Amino acid sequence: MRKAFVFIVGILLICEGISARDKSEKMRRVSFGAAAGWAYLLGLDDYAQELIHSHRTLFYTLNAAYRALPGDSSLYDSAFGYPMLEGGFLLADYSHIHLHMENRYTPYISGLGYMAAAYGAFRRDIVRSERFSLSYSLENGIGLSTRPYNRVDNIDNELIGSPVSVYFGLGLQGKCRVARHWELYASVDLKHFSNGTLDRPNKGANTVGLSAGLRYYPVPEKLLFPVRNRQGKTFDKYFYCDISVGWAAKSLIDEWFLYYYMISPQDPRYRTSVFPVYSALTATVAPMFRYRLKYASGIGADYMYMPYVDRLKEVDKEKGMKGLVYSPHSVGISLRHEVFYKRFSLYFSFGYYLFRKIGVESSDFNKEQYKYIPVEKEKPYYETLGLRYTIPGLECVYIGYQVKAHLLKADCMALSVGIRLEKLKKRGGCTI
């Protein structure tokens, strides 16, 4: 921790020297931060708990942040209580993690190495006074692993299966302004790295931990930013229809089971680290009601076409399994919620399949005969978490990406394009 403290203070003193030469109007909205923390690597199921033999993880971050001022014209900043938009770099030190499955008799210990990530964050205060504040944060980014799974010298690393991972983070921070230019903060953090099923293995690295950091303000503001939205009562509510189509991609856990557990060690595919990516098409129609500047909610009809079911049938045949039914079509209904901030929006959905047959057991399926063969059994529920960006000049058209999961277990990632159809009407002259 002493090294971490020296690291943070050194970086921020450099920032102070740089910013002293440029205290322009824009610098009133900018700040710089650094943090270090300790975290515990979670085993979310019995298999992961048996696999993980040490849990200590360290995190280090450097970032720059922007916060609009009350005199700026954006209604979104006012509605969210002038949030902080942050971009930075994160280093996750997993080098103390030991991974080993005892019943495999592997003559070495596997590990996770390090993960370097670039991320963006949205931080919003929920309680604020002149010196103290409490806020939450949402983070998203891309990470690069120094030691992903491979069958030669890292065979028990079933957490991170590819060099590139998607990063998600949640945090709750308490902050104290200890001097005009300096702020000290402590945070409780949840962090997640995984490849979103684009490769195998894909259990993911999930941590919970504590961190501490310093933030430097080149031009300290004496303003007390309001937390509450005073524009909500004047927002013109309206209905719209959200229509989107997309391309989904995933690797197959059924191939992982086949190559890892069921084929001969002499087979060149045995415990391979190369898994093909399979495609699917998605379409959604969702009537939505935008009742606040920040929020919209509704219900959606979701369709997916999955041509990779032919490959699943081939895998079952190679396993010697009979009696499982597949269909390339899937239909579901979902509750949806979307949170807007300028051109960006974050959306969630929770749905139930009305029709889906991926490995459904028929009357001819013999459970007793195949009880020792590993099979992925899907749940009838699904969730979606995604980020969208509205295209300038095409105010009703957006692009985005999302992760789909079955009760928090990732199923696929998708890129989408959509349109929000609403009745044409005049808007007020306010800038939003």
XYZ file of C-alpha atoms in Angstrom, residues 70 77-83 124-129 133-134 223-231:
25
model
C -24.653 24.996 -13.703
C -26.672 17.654 -16.891
C -29.241 19.511 -14.813
C -31.511 16.446 -14.680
C -28.704 14.205 -13.422
C -27.331 16.762 -10.958
C -24.214 17.541 -13.032
C -22.603 14.095 -13.279
C -23.407 10.734 -10.296
C -23.717 12.238 -6.817
C -26.755 11.172 -4.824
C -25.868 13.132 -1.654
C -23.772 16.295 -1.705
C -22.684 18.983 0.730
C -20.561 13.695 -1.223
C -21.779 10.171 -1.930
C -20.324 26.450 -6.595
C -22.482 23.906 -4.781
C -23.890 21.754 -7.578
C -27.591 20.905 -7.153
C -28.366 17.184 -6.947
C -32.096 17.203 -7.685
C -33.643 17.673 -11.100
C -35.846 20.756 -11.287
C -36.891 20.164 -14.900
